[in-house]
Coordinates of C-alpha atoms and ligand atoms in Angstrom, one line a residue:
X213 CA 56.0 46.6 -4.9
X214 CA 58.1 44.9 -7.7
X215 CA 57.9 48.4 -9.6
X216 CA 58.9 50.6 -6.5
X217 CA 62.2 47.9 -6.1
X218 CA 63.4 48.0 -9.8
X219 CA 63.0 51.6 -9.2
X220 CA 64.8 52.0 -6.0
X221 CA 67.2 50.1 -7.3
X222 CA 68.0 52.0 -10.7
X223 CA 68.0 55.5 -8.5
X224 CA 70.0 54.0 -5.8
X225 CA 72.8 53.0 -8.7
X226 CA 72.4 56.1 -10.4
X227 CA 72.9 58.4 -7.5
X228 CA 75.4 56.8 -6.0
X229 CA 77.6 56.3 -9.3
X230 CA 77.1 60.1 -9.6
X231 CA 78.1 60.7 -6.2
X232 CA 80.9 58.4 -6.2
X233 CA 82.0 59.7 -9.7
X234 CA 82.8 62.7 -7.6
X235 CA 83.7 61.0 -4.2
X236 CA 87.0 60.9 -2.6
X237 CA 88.3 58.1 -0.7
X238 CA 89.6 59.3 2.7
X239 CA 90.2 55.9 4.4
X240 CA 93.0 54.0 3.6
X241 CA 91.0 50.9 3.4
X242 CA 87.5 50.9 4.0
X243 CA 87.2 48.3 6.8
X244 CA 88.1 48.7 10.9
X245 CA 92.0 49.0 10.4
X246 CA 91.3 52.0 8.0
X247 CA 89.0 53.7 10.8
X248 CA 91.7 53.2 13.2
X249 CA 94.4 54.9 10.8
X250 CA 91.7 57.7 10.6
X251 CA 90.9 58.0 13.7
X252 CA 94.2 58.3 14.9
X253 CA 94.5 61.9 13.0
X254 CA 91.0 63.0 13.3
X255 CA 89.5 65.3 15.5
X256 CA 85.5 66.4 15.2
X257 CA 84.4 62.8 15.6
X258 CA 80.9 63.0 15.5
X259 CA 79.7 59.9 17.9
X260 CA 75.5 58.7 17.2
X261 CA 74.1 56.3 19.7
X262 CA 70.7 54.7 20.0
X263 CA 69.8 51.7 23.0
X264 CA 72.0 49.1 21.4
X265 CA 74.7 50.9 23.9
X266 CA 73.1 50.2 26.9
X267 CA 72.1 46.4 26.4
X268 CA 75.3 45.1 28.3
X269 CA 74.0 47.5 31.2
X270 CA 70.9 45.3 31.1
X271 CA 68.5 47.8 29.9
X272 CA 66.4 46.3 27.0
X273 CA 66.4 48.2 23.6
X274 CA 63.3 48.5 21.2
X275 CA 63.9 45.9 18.9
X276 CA 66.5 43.0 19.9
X277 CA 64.2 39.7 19.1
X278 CA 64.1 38.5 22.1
X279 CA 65.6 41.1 25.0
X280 CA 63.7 44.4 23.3
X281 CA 60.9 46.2 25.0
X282 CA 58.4 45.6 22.0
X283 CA 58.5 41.7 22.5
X284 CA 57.0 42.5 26.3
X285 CA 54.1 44.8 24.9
X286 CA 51.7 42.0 23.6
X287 CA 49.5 41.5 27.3
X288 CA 48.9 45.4 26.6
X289 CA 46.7 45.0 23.5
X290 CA 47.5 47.9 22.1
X291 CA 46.4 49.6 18.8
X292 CA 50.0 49.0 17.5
X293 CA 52.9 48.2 19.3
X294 CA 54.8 51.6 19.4
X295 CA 51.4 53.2 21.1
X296 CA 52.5 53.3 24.6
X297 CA 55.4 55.5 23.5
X298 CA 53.1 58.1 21.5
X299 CA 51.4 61.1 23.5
X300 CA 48.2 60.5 22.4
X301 CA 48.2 57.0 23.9
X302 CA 50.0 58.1 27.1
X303 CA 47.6 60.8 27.5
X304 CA 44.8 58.4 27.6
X305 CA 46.1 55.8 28.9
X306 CA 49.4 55.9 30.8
X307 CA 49.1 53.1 32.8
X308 CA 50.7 50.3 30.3
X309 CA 53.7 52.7 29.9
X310 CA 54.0 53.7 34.0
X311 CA 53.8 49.5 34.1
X312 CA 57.0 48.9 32.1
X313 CA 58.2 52.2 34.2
X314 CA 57.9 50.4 37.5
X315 CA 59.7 47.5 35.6
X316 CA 62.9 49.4 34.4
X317 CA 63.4 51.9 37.0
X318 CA 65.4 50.1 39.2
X319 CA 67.4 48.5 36.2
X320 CA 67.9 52.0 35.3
X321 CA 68.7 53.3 38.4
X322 CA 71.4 50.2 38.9
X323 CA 73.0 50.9 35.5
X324 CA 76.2 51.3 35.2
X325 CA 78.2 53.1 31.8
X326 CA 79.6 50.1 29.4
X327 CA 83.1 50.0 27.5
X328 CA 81.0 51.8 24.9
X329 CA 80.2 54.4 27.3
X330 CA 83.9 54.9 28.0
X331 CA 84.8 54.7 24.5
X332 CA 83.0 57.7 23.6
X333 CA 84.3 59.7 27.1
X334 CA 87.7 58.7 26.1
X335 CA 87.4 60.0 22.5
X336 CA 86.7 63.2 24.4
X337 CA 89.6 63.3 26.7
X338 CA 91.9 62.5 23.7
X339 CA 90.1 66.4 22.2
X340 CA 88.7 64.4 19.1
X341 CA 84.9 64.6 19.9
X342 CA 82.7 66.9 18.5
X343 CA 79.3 66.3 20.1
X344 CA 77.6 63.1 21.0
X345 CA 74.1 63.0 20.0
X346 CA 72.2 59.7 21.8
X347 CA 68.6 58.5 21.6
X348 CA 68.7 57.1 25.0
X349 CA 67.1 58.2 27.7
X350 CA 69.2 56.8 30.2
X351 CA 72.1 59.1 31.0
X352 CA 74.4 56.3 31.5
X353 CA 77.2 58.7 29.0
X354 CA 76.8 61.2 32.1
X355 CA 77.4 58.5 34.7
X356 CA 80.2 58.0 32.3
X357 CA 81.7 61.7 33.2
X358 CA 81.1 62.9 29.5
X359 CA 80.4 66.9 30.3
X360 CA 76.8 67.6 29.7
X361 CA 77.7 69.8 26.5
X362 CA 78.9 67.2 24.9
X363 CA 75.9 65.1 24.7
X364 CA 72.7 66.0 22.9
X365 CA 69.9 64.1 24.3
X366 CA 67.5 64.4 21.5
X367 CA 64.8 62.1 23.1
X368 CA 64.7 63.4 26.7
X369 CA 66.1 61.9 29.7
X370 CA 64.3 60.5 32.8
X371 CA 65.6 63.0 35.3
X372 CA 62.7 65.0 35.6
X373 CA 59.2 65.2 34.8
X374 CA 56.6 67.6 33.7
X375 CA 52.8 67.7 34.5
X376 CA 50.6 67.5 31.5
X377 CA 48.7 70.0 33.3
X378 CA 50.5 73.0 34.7
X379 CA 53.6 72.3 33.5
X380 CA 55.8 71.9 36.8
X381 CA 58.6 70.4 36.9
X382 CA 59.4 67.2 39.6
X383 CA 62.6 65.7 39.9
X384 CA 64.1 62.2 39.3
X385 CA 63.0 61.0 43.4
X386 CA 59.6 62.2 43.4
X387 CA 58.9 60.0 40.2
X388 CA 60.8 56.7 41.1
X389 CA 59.4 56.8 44.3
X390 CA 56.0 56.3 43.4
X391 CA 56.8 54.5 40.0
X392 CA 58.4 51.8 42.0
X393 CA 55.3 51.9 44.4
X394 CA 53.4 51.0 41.1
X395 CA 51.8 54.1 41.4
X396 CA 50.8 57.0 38.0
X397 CA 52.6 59.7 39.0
X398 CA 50.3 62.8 39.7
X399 CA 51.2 66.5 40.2
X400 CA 50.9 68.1 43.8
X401 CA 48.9 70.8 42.2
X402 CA 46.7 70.4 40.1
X403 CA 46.5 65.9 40.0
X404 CA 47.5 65.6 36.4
X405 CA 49.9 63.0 35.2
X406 CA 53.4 63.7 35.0
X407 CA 55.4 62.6 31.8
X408 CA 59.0 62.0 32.4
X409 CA 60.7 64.4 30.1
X410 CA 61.8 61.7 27.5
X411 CA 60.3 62.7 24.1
X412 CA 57.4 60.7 22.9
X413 CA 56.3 59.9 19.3
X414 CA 54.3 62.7 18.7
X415 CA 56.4 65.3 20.2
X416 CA 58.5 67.9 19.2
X417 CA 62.4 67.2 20.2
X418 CA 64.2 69.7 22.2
X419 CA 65.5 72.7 20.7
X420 CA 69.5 71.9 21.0
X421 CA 68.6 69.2 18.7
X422 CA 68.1 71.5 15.9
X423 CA 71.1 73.0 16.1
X424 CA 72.7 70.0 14.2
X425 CA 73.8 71.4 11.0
X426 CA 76.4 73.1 12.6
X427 CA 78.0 70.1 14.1
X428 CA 77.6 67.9 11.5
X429 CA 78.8 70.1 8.7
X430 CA 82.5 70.1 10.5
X431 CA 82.0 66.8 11.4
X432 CA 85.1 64.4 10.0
X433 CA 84.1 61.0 11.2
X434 CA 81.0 59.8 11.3
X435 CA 80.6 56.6 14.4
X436 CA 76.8 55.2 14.9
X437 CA 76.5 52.4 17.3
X438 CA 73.7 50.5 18.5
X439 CA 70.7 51.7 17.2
X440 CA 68.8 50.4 14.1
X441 CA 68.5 54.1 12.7
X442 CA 64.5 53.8 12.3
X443 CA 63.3 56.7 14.3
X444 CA 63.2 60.0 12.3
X445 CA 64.4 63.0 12.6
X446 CA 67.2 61.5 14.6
X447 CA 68.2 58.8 11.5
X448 CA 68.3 61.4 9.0
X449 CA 71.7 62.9 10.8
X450 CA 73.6 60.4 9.2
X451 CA 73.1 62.3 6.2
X452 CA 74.0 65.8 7.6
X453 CA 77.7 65.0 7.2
X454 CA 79.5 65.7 4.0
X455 CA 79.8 63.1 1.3
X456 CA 83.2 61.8 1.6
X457 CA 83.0 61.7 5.4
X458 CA 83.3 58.3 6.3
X459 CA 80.7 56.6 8.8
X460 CA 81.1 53.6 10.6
X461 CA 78.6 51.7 12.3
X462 CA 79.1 49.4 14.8
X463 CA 75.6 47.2 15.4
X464 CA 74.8 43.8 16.1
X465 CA 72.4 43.7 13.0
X466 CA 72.8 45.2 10.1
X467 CA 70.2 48.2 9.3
X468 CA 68.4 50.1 6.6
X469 CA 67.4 47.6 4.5
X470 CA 63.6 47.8 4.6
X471 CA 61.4 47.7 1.8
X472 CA 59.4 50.3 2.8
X473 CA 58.4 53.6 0.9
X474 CA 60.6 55.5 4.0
X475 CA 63.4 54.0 3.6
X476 CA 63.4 54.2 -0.1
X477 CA 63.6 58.3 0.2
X478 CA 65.9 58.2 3.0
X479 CA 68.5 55.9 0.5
X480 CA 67.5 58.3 -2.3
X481 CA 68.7 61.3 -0.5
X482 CA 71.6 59.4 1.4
X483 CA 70.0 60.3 4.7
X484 CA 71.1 57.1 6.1
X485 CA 74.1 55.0 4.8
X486 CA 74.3 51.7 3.3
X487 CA 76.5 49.8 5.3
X488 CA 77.6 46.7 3.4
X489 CA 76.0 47.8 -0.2
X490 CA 78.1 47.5 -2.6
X491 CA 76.8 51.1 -4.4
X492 CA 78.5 52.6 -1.7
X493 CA 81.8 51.3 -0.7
X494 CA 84.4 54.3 -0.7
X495 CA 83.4 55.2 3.1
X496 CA 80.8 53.7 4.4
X497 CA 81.9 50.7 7.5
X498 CA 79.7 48.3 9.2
X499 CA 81.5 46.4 12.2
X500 CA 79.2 43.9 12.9
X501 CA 78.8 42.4 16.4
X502 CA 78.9 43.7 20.2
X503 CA 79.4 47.0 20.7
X504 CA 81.4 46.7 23.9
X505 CA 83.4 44.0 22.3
X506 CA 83.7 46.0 19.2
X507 CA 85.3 49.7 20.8
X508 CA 87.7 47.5 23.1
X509 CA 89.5 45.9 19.7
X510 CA 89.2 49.6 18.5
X511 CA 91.0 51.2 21.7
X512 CA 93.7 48.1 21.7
X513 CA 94.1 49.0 17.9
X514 CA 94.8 52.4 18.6
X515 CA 96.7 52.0 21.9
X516 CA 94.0 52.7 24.2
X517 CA 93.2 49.7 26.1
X518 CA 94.8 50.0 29.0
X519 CA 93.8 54.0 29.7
X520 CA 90.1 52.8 28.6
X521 CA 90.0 49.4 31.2
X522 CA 91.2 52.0 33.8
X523 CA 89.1 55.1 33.3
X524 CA 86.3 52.3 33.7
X525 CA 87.5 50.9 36.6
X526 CA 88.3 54.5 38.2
X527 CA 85.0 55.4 37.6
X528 CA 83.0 52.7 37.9
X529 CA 84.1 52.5 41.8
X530 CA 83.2 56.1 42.1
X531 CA 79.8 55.3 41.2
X532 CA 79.7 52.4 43.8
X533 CA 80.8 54.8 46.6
X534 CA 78.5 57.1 45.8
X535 CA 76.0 55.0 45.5
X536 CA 76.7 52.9 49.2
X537 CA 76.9 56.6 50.3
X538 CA 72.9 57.6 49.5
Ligands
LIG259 P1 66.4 49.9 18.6 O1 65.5 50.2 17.5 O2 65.9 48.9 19.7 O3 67.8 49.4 18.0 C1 68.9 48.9 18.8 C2 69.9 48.4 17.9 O4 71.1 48.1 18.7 C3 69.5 47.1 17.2 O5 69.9 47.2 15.8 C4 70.3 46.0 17.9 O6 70.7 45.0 17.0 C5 71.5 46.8 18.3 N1 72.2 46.3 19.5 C6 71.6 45.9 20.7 N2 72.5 45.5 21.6 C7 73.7 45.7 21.0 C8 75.0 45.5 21.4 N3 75.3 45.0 22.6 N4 76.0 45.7 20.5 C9 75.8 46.2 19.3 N5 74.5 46.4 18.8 C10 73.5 46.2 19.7 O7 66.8 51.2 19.4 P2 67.2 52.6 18.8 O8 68.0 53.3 19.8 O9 67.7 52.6 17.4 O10 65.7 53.3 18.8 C11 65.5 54.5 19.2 C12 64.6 54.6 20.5 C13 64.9 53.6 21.5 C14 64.8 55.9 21.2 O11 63.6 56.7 21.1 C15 65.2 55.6 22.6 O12 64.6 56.5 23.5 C16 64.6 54.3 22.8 N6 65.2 53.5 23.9 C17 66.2 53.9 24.7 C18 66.8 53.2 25.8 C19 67.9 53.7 26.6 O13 67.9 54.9 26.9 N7 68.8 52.8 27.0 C20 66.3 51.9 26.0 C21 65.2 51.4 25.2 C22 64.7 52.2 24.2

């Protein structure tokens, strides 16, 4: 283990003094005021979201300590504590994962977007986002009124379903209805389970997904928030962008700094940044706290606050109307 650190540690320096040798700094300063300067005069934002996002909405993440979903798995007893997110458990077993279903479907279902939601659909209605490519499953940047193209959902989404069996499709009603019963979802046809379409570990992620290189290669500032960047292939975007484009995070914890033999590859090939090393400091950015609190000192920064307070407002009513409507 001691070998493998000395090691990381002597590649880590060397690559990065021979990147760096040839980097160019294109912030001003490399802290929040020089993202706001930037910002300002950049288009093809490239905006990478995990759960972290969607806390303030009240839907758990993975990992927080005491709010994330793996802290309520232990009365499962599972063979490890990610197995009621991998096919080959939910295939034998779905009723742990249909369990924390009938939990969160009405959280999800009385969701409503966050600043950070708003942030990111404001960053398109100023013309500076290039794609937003999210982890969640929640479609709260929809609820949000960011336009479907914009947002690559490269774990799924729970607004339909597929039966593990023939393959139909069943829509967003037909599975809350009996997930909220605290019933397995079956198909109609052929009595299968149904899988909502969010992508499991062990499955393949949906083909607009792999389209990335071509976003990220234009892409001229790099913003991650909320997520802790564990989950491959998604993580490994952060390396897709070019090697002077600068990437902030914005994260209540700070991320990437494991030990393990993963990690240690993903560093060596910059796949994912190192936020707060000091190997690494002409563009990387970590703004460390609340998201929500975090993109409203952005937008106020930048001269946004008002516009973003009001398109939340606007919006966030609409969603109520609707809603007292169904
Ligand atoms: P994660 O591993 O749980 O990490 C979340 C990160 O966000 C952590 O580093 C937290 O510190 C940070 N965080 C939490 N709340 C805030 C906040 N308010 N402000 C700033 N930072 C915060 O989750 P990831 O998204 O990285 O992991 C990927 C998984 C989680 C994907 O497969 C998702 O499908 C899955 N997931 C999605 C949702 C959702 O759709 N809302 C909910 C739970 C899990």
């Amino acid at each position: 283990m001691e070998y493998i650190r000395i090691l990381k540690y002597l590649v880590q320096k060397n690559v990065s003094s021979v990147f760096s040798g040839k980097s160019q700094q294109k912030l001003n300063s490399v802290d929040m005021d020089g993202i706001v300067n930037f910002l300002a005069e950049t288009n093809e934002v490239i905006v990478m979201t995990g759960a972290g996002i969607s806390t303030n909405a009240n839907i758990p993440d993975f990992r927080s300590e005491s709010f994330g979903l793996y802290n309520r798995l232990q009365k499962y007893n599972l063979p490890h504590t990610t197995a009621v997110f991998t096919l080959k458990y939910f295939k034998e077993n779905p009723a742990p994962f249909y369990d924390i279903a009938h939990e969160m479907y009405p959280v999800l279902q009385n969701a409503k977007p966050t600043i950070t939601h708003y942030f990111i659909k404001l960053l398109d209605q100023k013309g500076k986002l290039l794609k937003h490519y999210t982890q969640n499953i929640d479609c709260l940047e929809e609820l949000a009124g960011l336009e479907g193209k914009k947002t690559v959902q490269a774990h799924g989404h729970i607004k339909t379903g597929t039966c593990l069996g023939c393959q139909k499709s069943f829509d967003f009603k037909f599975l809350k209805d009996k997930v909220i019963k605290n019933e397995i979802p079956r198909c109609n046809e052929c009595s299968e389970t149904i899988k909502p379409d969010v992508v499991l570990f062990g499955e393949s992620l949906p083909k607009e997904f792999w389209n990335f290189t071509s976003d990220f290669s234009k892409c001229k500032l790099l913003i991650i928030i909320g997520t802790s960047l564990a989950v491959q292939p998604f993580a490994g975007l952060a390396g897709q962008v070019d090697l002077n484009c600068p990437r902030v995070l914005i994260n209540r914890d700070q991320i990437g700094d494991s030990e393990m033999l993963g990690s240690f590859l993903t560093n060596l090939f910059h796949l994912n940044p190192e936020f707060g090393s000091t190997s690494n400091t002409h563009r990387d950015v970590f703004l460390e706290g609340d998201c929500d609190k975090i993109c409203l000192q952005l937008a106020e920064k930048l001269g946004w606050k008002e516009e973003l307070l009001k398109l939340m407002d606007e919006n966030n009513r609409n969603i109520e109307e609707k809603k007292s409507k169904i």
